Coordinates of C-alpha atoms in Angstrom, one line a residue:
M17 CA -61.4 -112.4 -14.1
P18 CA -64.1 -113.3 -16.6
D19 CA -63.3 -113.8 -20.3
P20 CA -63.2 -110.5 -22.2
Q21 CA -66.4 -109.7 -23.9
G22 CA -64.9 -107.3 -26.5
T23 CA -61.8 -105.4 -27.4
C24 CA -60.4 -102.0 -26.5
F25 CA -57.6 -100.5 -28.6
V26 CA -55.3 -98.0 -26.8
V27 CA -53.9 -95.1 -28.8
M28 CA -50.9 -93.4 -27.0
G29 CA -47.1 -92.9 -27.1
F30 CA -44.7 -95.5 -25.9
G31 CA -41.9 -95.2 -23.3
K32 CA -40.6 -91.9 -21.9
K33 CA -41.7 -88.8 -23.8
T34 CA -41.1 -85.1 -23.1
D35 CA -44.2 -83.0 -22.5
F36 CA -43.0 -79.7 -24.1
E37 CA -45.8 -77.7 -22.4
T38 CA -44.4 -78.4 -18.9
G39 CA -40.8 -79.6 -19.7
R40 CA -41.4 -82.9 -17.8
V41 CA -40.5 -86.3 -19.0
L42 CA -43.5 -88.8 -18.6
D43 CA -43.2 -92.5 -18.5
L44 CA -46.2 -93.4 -20.7
D45 CA -45.6 -97.2 -20.3
K46 CA -46.4 -96.8 -16.6
S47 CA -49.6 -94.9 -17.4
Y48 CA -50.6 -97.9 -19.6
R49 CA -49.5 -100.7 -17.3
N50 CA -50.6 -99.2 -14.0
M51 CA -53.8 -97.5 -15.0
I52 CA -55.2 -97.9 -18.5
K53 CA -54.8 -101.6 -19.0
P54 CA -56.1 -102.7 -15.6
A55 CA -59.1 -100.3 -16.0
V56 CA -60.0 -101.7 -19.4
E57 CA -59.7 -105.3 -18.2
A58 CA -61.9 -104.5 -15.2
A59 CA -64.5 -103.2 -17.6
G60 CA -64.5 -106.7 -19.2
L61 CA -62.6 -105.9 -22.4
Q62 CA -59.4 -107.2 -23.9
C63 CA -56.9 -104.4 -23.9
I64 CA -54.5 -104.0 -26.9
R65 CA -51.9 -101.4 -27.6
A66 CA -50.1 -101.2 -31.0
D67 CA -46.8 -102.5 -29.6
E68 CA -48.6 -105.6 -28.3
I69 CA -49.9 -106.6 -31.8
V70 CA -48.0 -109.7 -33.1
H71 CA -48.0 -109.4 -36.8
S72 CA -46.2 -109.9 -40.0
G73 CA -45.8 -107.2 -42.6
L74 CA -46.9 -103.6 -42.1
I75 CA -48.1 -102.6 -38.7
D76 CA -50.4 -100.0 -40.3
V77 CA -52.9 -102.7 -41.5
P78 CA -53.8 -104.2 -38.0
M79 CA -53.6 -100.7 -36.5
Y80 CA -56.2 -99.3 -38.8
E81 CA -58.3 -102.5 -38.4
Q82 CA -58.3 -101.9 -34.6
L83 CA -59.2 -98.2 -35.0
L84 CA -62.3 -99.3 -37.1
N85 CA -63.2 -102.6 -35.4
A86 CA -62.4 -102.2 -31.7
D87 CA -65.5 -102.0 -29.5
V88 CA -63.8 -99.2 -27.5
V89 CA -60.8 -97.0 -28.3
V90 CA -59.0 -95.2 -25.4
A91 CA -56.9 -92.3 -26.8
D92 CA -54.2 -90.9 -24.4
L93 CA -53.1 -87.4 -25.7
S94 CA -50.5 -86.9 -23.1
T95 CA -47.4 -84.9 -24.2
S96 CA -49.5 -83.8 -27.3
N97 CA -48.3 -86.9 -29.1
K98 CA -48.8 -86.3 -32.9
N99 CA -49.5 -90.0 -33.7
A100 CA -52.1 -90.2 -30.9
F101 CA -53.9 -87.1 -32.2
Y102 CA -53.8 -88.4 -35.8
E103 CA -55.1 -91.8 -34.8
L104 CA -57.9 -90.2 -32.7
G105 CA -58.9 -88.3 -35.8
V106 CA -59.0 -91.6 -37.8
R107 CA -61.2 -93.2 -35.1
H108 CA -63.6 -90.3 -35.0
A109 CA -63.9 -90.5 -38.8
L110 CA -64.5 -94.3 -38.7
R111 CA -66.8 -94.7 -35.7
P112 CA -69.5 -92.3 -34.2
F113 CA -69.2 -93.6 -30.6
T114 CA -67.3 -95.6 -27.9
T115 CA -64.1 -93.5 -28.1
V116 CA -62.8 -92.3 -24.7
V117 CA -60.2 -89.5 -24.7
I118 CA -57.8 -89.1 -21.7
S119 CA -54.7 -87.0 -21.0
E120 CA -52.2 -86.2 -18.3
D121 CA -53.2 -82.9 -16.8
G122 CA -50.0 -81.2 -18.1
I123 CA -52.0 -80.2 -21.1
K124 CA -53.9 -77.0 -20.0
T125 CA -55.3 -76.0 -23.4
F126 CA -56.4 -78.5 -26.1
P127 CA -56.4 -77.6 -29.8
F128 CA -59.8 -76.2 -31.1
D129 CA -60.8 -79.4 -32.8
V130 CA -60.5 -81.4 -29.6
S131 CA -62.0 -78.8 -27.3
H132 CA -65.5 -80.2 -28.2
V133 CA -64.6 -83.6 -26.8
A134 CA -64.8 -84.7 -23.2
V135 CA -61.2 -85.4 -21.9
R136 CA -60.7 -87.3 -18.7
Q137 CA -57.4 -86.2 -17.0
Y138 CA -55.0 -87.8 -14.6
H139 CA -51.9 -86.6 -12.8
H140 CA -48.5 -88.1 -13.6
L141 CA -45.4 -87.5 -11.4
G142 CA -43.0 -88.0 -14.3
E143 CA -41.1 -91.2 -13.5
D144 CA -44.1 -92.7 -11.7
I145 CA -47.7 -92.2 -10.7
G146 CA -48.9 -92.0 -7.1
F147 CA -50.9 -95.0 -5.8
D148 CA -53.9 -92.9 -4.9
E149 CA -54.1 -91.4 -8.3
V150 CA -53.7 -94.8 -10.0
M151 CA -56.6 -96.2 -8.1
R152 CA -58.8 -93.1 -8.6
F153 CA -58.2 -93.0 -12.4
R154 CA -58.6 -96.7 -12.8
Q155 CA -62.1 -96.5 -11.3
L156 CA -63.0 -93.4 -13.3
L157 CA -61.9 -95.0 -16.6
T158 CA -63.5 -98.4 -15.9
E159 CA -66.8 -96.6 -15.1
A160 CA -66.6 -94.5 -18.2
I161 CA -66.0 -97.6 -20.5
V162 CA -68.9 -99.6 -18.8
E163 CA -71.3 -96.6 -19.1
I164 CA -70.7 -95.9 -22.8
S165 CA -70.8 -99.6 -23.7
K166 CA -74.1 -100.4 -22.0
K167 CA -76.1 -97.4 -23.3
K168 CA -78.6 -98.2 -26.1
P169 CA -78.5 -96.3 -28.3
R170 CA -75.0 -95.2 -27.8
P171 CA -74.3 -91.5 -27.7
K172 CA -72.1 -90.0 -30.4
D173 CA -68.7 -88.9 -29.1
S174 CA -67.2 -88.3 -32.6
P175 CA -67.4 -84.6 -33.7
V176 CA -67.5 -85.8 -37.3
Y177 CA -70.8 -87.8 -36.8
T178 CA -72.1 -85.2 -34.3
F179 CA -71.9 -82.2 -36.7
L180 CA -72.4 -84.0 -40.0
N181 CA -75.7 -85.8 -39.8
G182 CA -76.5 -88.8 -41.9
L183 CA -73.0 -90.3 -42.3
T184 CA -72.7 -94.0 -42.4
P185 CA -69.7 -95.7 -40.8
P186 CA -67.6 -97.7 -43.3
A187 CA -67.7 -101.5 -43.2
L188 CA -64.6 -103.4 -42.1
A189 CA -64.6 -105.6 -45.2
A190 CA -64.1 -102.6 -47.5
V191 CA -61.2 -101.3 -45.4
A192 CA -59.6 -104.8 -45.0
Q193 CA -59.8 -105.2 -48.8
A194 CA -58.1 -101.9 -49.4
A195 CA -55.4 -102.7 -46.8
A196 CA -54.7 -106.1 -48.4
Q197 CA -54.4 -104.4 -51.8
A198 CA -51.9 -101.9 -50.4
V199 CA -49.8 -104.8 -49.0
V200 CA -49.9 -106.5 -52.4
E201 CA -48.8 -103.3 -54.1
A202 CA -46.0 -103.0 -51.6
G203 CA -44.6 -106.3 -52.8
A204 CA -46.0 -108.8 -50.3
K205 CA -47.4 -112.1 -51.4
P206 CA -50.2 -114.3 -50.0
G207 CA -49.4 -116.9 -47.3
G208 CA -47.1 -114.7 -45.2
E209 CA -44.4 -114.5 -47.9
V210 CA -42.5 -111.5 -49.0
E211 CA -41.0 -110.7 -52.4
G212 CA -38.4 -113.4 -53.3
G213 CA -40.5 -116.2 -51.9
A214 CA -38.9 -116.4 -48.4
P215 CA -41.4 -117.1 -45.6
R216 CA -41.6 -114.3 -43.0
A217 CA -41.9 -115.4 -39.3
E218 CA -44.1 -113.3 -37.1
D219 CA -42.2 -110.4 -35.5
P220 CA -42.0 -110.6 -31.7
S221 CA -44.0 -107.8 -30.2
H222 CA -42.3 -104.5 -29.3
S223 CA -43.4 -104.7 -25.7
A224 CA -42.0 -108.2 -25.2
L225 CA -38.6 -107.2 -26.5
M226 CA -38.6 -104.0 -24.4
Q227 CA -39.3 -106.1 -21.3
Q228 CA -36.2 -108.1 -22.2
V229 CA -34.3 -104.9 -22.5
D230 CA -35.4 -103.8 -19.0
E231 CA -34.4 -107.1 -17.5
A232 CA -30.9 -107.1 -19.2
Q233 CA -30.3 -103.5 -18.0
K234 CA -31.3 -104.4 -14.4
R235 CA -28.8 -107.3 -14.5
G236 CA -26.1 -104.9 -15.8
D237 CA -25.9 -106.8 -19.1
L238 CA -25.7 -103.6 -21.2
V239 CA -24.3 -105.3 -24.3
K240 CA -27.4 -107.5 -24.5
A241 CA -29.7 -104.5 -23.9
K242 CA -27.9 -102.7 -26.7
T243 CA -28.3 -105.7 -29.0
L244 CA -32.0 -106.0 -28.3
L245 CA -32.6 -102.3 -28.8
G246 CA -30.8 -102.5 -32.1
V247 CA -33.2 -105.3 -33.1
I248 CA -36.2 -103.2 -32.1
R249 CA -34.9 -100.2 -34.0
D250 CA -34.3 -102.2 -37.2
M251 CA -37.8 -103.8 -36.8
M252 CA -39.5 -100.4 -36.5
K253 CA -37.6 -99.1 -39.5
A254 CA -38.6 -102.1 -41.6
Q255 CA -42.2 -101.7 -40.7
A256 CA -42.4 -98.0 -41.4
P257 CA -39.4 -96.9 -43.4
N258 CA -40.8 -93.4 -44.2
R259 CA -41.7 -92.5 -40.6
P260 CA -39.3 -90.5 -38.4
E261 CA -37.6 -92.7 -35.7
D262 CA -39.0 -92.9 -32.2
P263 CA -36.6 -90.7 -30.1
Y264 CA -37.1 -92.8 -27.0
I265 CA -35.6 -95.9 -28.7
V266 CA -32.6 -93.9 -30.1
Q267 CA -32.1 -92.2 -26.7
R268 CA -32.2 -95.5 -24.8
L269 CA -29.9 -97.2 -27.3
A270 CA -27.4 -94.3 -27.0
F271 CA -27.5 -94.6 -23.2
V272 CA -26.8 -98.3 -23.0
T273 CA -24.2 -98.0 -25.8
Y274 CA -22.0 -95.4 -24.0
K275 CA -22.5 -97.1 -20.6
S276 CA -21.4 -100.5 -22.0
N277 CA -17.8 -99.3 -22.8
F278 CA -17.9 -101.9 -25.6
P279 CA -15.7 -102.6 -27.4
T280 CA -13.7 -99.8 -25.8
E281 CA -14.9 -96.7 -23.8
E282 CA -14.0 -94.3 -26.6
A283 CA -15.6 -96.4 -29.4
A284 CA -18.8 -96.7 -27.3
L285 CA -18.9 -93.0 -26.8
K286 CA -18.4 -92.2 -30.5
E287 CA -21.1 -94.7 -31.4
A288 CA -23.5 -93.1 -28.9
H289 CA -22.6 -89.7 -30.4
D290 CA -23.6 -90.9 -33.9
L291 CA -26.9 -92.2 -32.6
L292 CA -27.8 -89.0 -30.9
A293 CA -26.7 -86.9 -33.9
S294 CA -29.6 -88.5 -35.8
L295 CA -31.9 -86.6 -33.4
D296 CA -30.4 -83.2 -34.4
P297 CA -29.4 -82.0 -30.9
A298 CA -28.3 -78.6 -32.2
T299 CA -32.0 -77.7 -32.7
S300 CA -33.8 -80.3 -30.6
N301 CA -36.2 -79.2 -27.8
D302 CA -36.1 -82.7 -26.3
T303 CA -34.2 -82.3 -23.0
E304 CA -33.5 -86.0 -22.7
T305 CA -31.6 -85.9 -26.0
L306 CA -29.7 -82.8 -24.9
G307 CA -28.8 -84.3 -21.5
L308 CA -27.4 -87.4 -23.2
W309 CA -25.6 -85.3 -25.7
G310 CA -23.9 -83.3 -22.9
S311 CA -23.1 -86.4 -21.0
V312 CA -21.5 -88.2 -24.0
H313 CA -19.3 -85.1 -24.9
K314 CA -18.4 -84.6 -21.2
R315 CA -17.0 -88.1 -21.1
L316 CA -15.3 -87.7 -24.4
W317 CA -13.6 -84.6 -23.1
E318 CA -12.5 -86.4 -19.9
L319 CA -11.1 -89.2 -22.0
T320 CA -9.4 -87.1 -24.8
R321 CA -9.0 -83.6 -23.3
D322 CA -10.2 -82.3 -26.6
R323 CA -11.5 -78.7 -26.0
G324 CA -14.0 -79.1 -28.7
Q325 CA -15.7 -81.9 -26.8
L326 CA -15.9 -79.7 -23.7
D327 CA -17.5 -76.8 -25.6
E328 CA -20.1 -79.2 -27.2
A329 CA -20.9 -80.6 -23.7
V330 CA -21.5 -77.1 -22.4
R331 CA -23.8 -76.3 -25.3
G332 CA -25.8 -79.5 -24.8
Y333 CA -26.3 -79.0 -21.0
E334 CA -26.9 -75.2 -21.5
R335 CA -29.7 -75.7 -24.0
G336 CA -31.2 -78.4 -21.9
F337 CA -31.1 -76.3 -18.7
Y338 CA -32.7 -73.3 -20.2
L339 CA -35.4 -75.3 -22.1
R340 CA -36.5 -77.3 -19.1
N341 CA -35.0 -75.3 -16.2
D342 CA -34.1 -78.6 -14.4
H343 CA -31.4 -79.3 -11.8
Y344 CA -29.7 -82.1 -13.7
N345 CA -28.7 -80.1 -16.8
G346 CA -28.0 -77.1 -14.7
I347 CA -25.6 -78.6 -12.2
N348 CA -23.7 -80.3 -14.9
L349 CA -23.6 -77.1 -16.9
A350 CA -22.1 -75.2 -13.9
F351 CA -19.5 -78.0 -13.4
L352 CA -18.4 -77.9 -17.0
L353 CA -18.2 -74.1 -16.9
N354 CA -15.7 -74.4 -14.0
C355 CA -13.8 -77.0 -16.1
R356 CA -13.6 -74.6 -19.0
A357 CA -12.6 -71.8 -16.7
A358 CA -9.7 -73.9 -15.3
E359 CA -8.6 -74.7 -18.9
A360 CA -8.8 -71.2 -20.3
A361 CA -5.6 -69.4 -21.3
D362 CA -7.4 -66.0 -21.5
P363 CA -8.1 -64.6 -18.0
A364 CA -11.2 -62.8 -19.2
E365 CA -12.7 -66.1 -20.6
A366 CA -11.8 -67.8 -17.3
V367 CA -13.6 -65.2 -15.2
T368 CA -16.6 -65.2 -17.5
D369 CA -17.2 -68.9 -17.2
F370 CA -16.5 -68.9 -13.5
V371 CA -19.0 -66.2 -12.8
Q372 CA -21.6 -67.8 -15.1
A373 CA -21.2 -71.1 -13.2
R374 CA -22.1 -69.3 -10.0
R375 CA -25.2 -67.7 -11.6
V376 CA -26.3 -71.1 -12.8
R377 CA -25.8 -72.7 -9.4
K378 CA -28.0 -70.0 -7.8
E379 CA -30.8 -70.8 -10.2
V380 CA -30.3 -74.6 -9.6
L381 CA -30.4 -74.1 -5.9
A382 CA -33.8 -72.2 -6.1
I383 CA -35.2 -75.0 -8.4
C384 CA -34.1 -77.7 -6.0
E385 CA -35.5 -76.0 -2.9
Q386 CA -38.8 -75.5 -4.6
W387 CA -38.9 -79.2 -5.5
L388 CA -38.3 -80.2 -1.9
A389 CA -41.1 -77.9 -0.7
A390 CA -43.5 -79.3 -3.3
N391 CA -42.6 -83.0 -2.9
P392 CA -42.8 -84.4 0.6
V393 CA -41.5 -87.9 1.3
P394 CA -44.2 -90.4 0.1
D395 CA -46.0 -92.5 2.6
A396 CA -44.6 -96.0 2.3
A397 CA -47.9 -97.4 3.6
S398 CA -50.0 -96.0 0.7
A399 CA -47.5 -95.8 -2.1
S400 CA -46.3 -98.7 -4.2
P401 CA -42.7 -100.0 -3.5
E402 CA -41.7 -98.8 -7.0
A403 CA -43.1 -95.3 -6.3
V404 CA -41.2 -95.2 -3.0
K405 CA -37.9 -96.3 -4.7
Q406 CA -38.4 -93.7 -7.5
A407 CA -39.0 -91.0 -4.9
Q408 CA -35.9 -91.9 -2.9
A409 CA -33.8 -91.7 -6.0
Q410 CA -35.2 -88.4 -7.0
R411 CA -34.8 -87.0 -3.5
Y412 CA -31.2 -88.2 -3.4
W413 CA -30.2 -86.3 -6.6
I414 CA -32.0 -83.2 -5.4
L415 CA -30.1 -83.3 -2.0
A416 CA -26.8 -84.0 -3.7
T417 CA -27.4 -81.2 -6.2
I418 CA -28.1 -78.8 -3.4
G419 CA -24.9 -79.8 -1.7
E420 CA -22.8 -79.4 -4.9
A421 CA -24.4 -76.0 -5.6
C422 CA -23.7 -74.7 -2.1
L423 CA -20.0 -75.9 -2.3
G424 CA -19.7 -74.2 -5.7
L425 CA -21.1 -71.0 -4.2
G426 CA -18.6 -71.0 -1.4
D427 CA -21.0 -72.2 1.4
E428 CA -18.9 -75.2 2.4
A429 CA -20.6 -75.9 5.7
K430 CA -24.1 -76.1 4.3
G431 CA -22.8 -77.9 1.2
Q432 CA -21.1 -80.6 3.2
A433 CA -24.1 -81.0 5.5
Q434 CA -26.4 -81.5 2.5
L435 CA -24.0 -84.0 0.9
E436 CA -23.8 -86.0 4.1
A437 CA -27.6 -86.1 4.2
A438 CA -27.7 -87.2 0.6
Y439 CA -25.1 -89.9 1.1
A440 CA -27.1 -91.3 4.1
A441 CA -30.3 -91.4 2.0
A442 CA -28.7 -92.9 -1.2
P443 CA -30.8 -95.9 -2.3
E444 CA -27.8 -97.3 -4.2
K445 CA -24.1 -97.1 -3.5
W446 CA -23.1 -96.0 -7.1
M447 CA -25.1 -92.8 -6.7
A448 CA -23.0 -91.6 -3.8
D449 CA -19.8 -92.8 -5.5
T450 CA -20.7 -90.7 -8.6
T451 CA -21.4 -87.6 -6.5
R452 CA -18.2 -88.0 -4.4
E453 CA -16.1 -88.2 -7.6
Q454 CA -17.6 -85.0 -9.1
I455 CA -17.3 -83.2 -5.8
A456 CA -13.6 -84.1 -5.6
D457 CA -13.0 -82.7 -9.1
L458 CA -15.1 -79.6 -8.3
K459 CA -13.0 -78.7 -5.2
L460 CA -9.8 -78.9 -7.3
M461 CA -11.2 -76.5 -9.9
L462 CA -12.6 -74.1 -7.3
A463 CA -9.2 -73.8 -5.7
K464 CA -8.0 -72.3 -9.0
S465 CA -10.6 -69.6 -9.0
P466 CA -9.6 -66.8 -11.3
L467 CA -11.5 -64.3 -9.0
K468 CA -8.9 -64.4 -6.3
F469 CA -6.4 -62.8 -8.6
I470 CA -8.8 -60.0 -9.4
R471 CA -9.4 -59.4 -5.7
T472 CA -5.7 -59.3 -5.0
D473 CA -4.9 -56.9 -7.8
T474 CA -7.8 -54.6 -6.7
A475 CA -6.5 -54.6 -3.1
E476 CA -3.0 -53.8 -4.2
G477 CA -4.2 -50.9 -6.3
A478 CA -6.4 -49.4 -3.6

């Protein structure tokens, strides 16, 4: 590959983010690594995202410098990310041309101010992106960057400079001077020092640390993954103390915390609870937060048998299910409703939860069957190995959920057949083990159905 002949700054979210318009969770890092960065480099530019900037002091300074000085800016508005929209606005105010706007096609209607701008869209599968779509969009984006870069004069793509004629873009020197002054006023000193005279080493980039987190998690070293995520979280707080925390970092930290069982299982669960509480799950619309909240409280209930933990787990999964209408939250909600029915001292409460569990399972069953119809098994010859692995895992959980739902609805023959098909297709042994454990518990609770007593009483009174 030839040496880059310019720079492209990419504006977008990091990690997994919920698209509230469709309820799906999108892995934006995969959009960047698999499509955007290769496309930019194929166009002959150096590709930079904010988490790849190695810097000391405030991240805001190099970010604004990139928004002004980069030869091209690619702004990915997927999941209607607030920071991406804001930074796109800054770029449009600073430069009249060479800004390329893209988005996942989950956004059907763009805000009025963006409706004047050409938006190139791609299709994201959620956890991954299909190979054909990756190659299609790479080519489209590369061609777009090459085309706008070679035109003389370059066409205006900023609405600011299009509608307000006669504006002159600001010079980098003036902005750099203002940024330096802001750093001085914040307490920084020349030469890379901070107040107090201690030298400050360059912070390792966010993406390099996240890669270490991924590697530690794959090895099963959850304590190290937790430590690294804690460092990333503290680093981001120090860089931008007045910004809200990135939910993805908190969610992932909570996940590895409770899975680590360190220093004890109960202590790890309580620490994860406190982390998730900072995301305000009582009012959150983020289904990832709600699913984790339900999972933590489910495990706390299993450990302590505290009824309050069970009720909180039900609330978390219930809110997550009805917001996103997905099988994971739904099947866990139905399971916990059966748990609560088995624990209830009041027969009326037991019947209510038992019947509600059945209703939820019927909805879950319909959702899963629709998913199977819309998602055929990917062609291993054309899809990437990672995409095939992700599809196998998703398919396993769908089949296992159908099996559990059928058992919960009393169709034992179909349920067992679906479970056997799921176990045979499980890409990893722990998946089948987890399902078998939940199925065993479910069968015990179903045997205590409060409905059979109602049927008996009705028959005797007839």
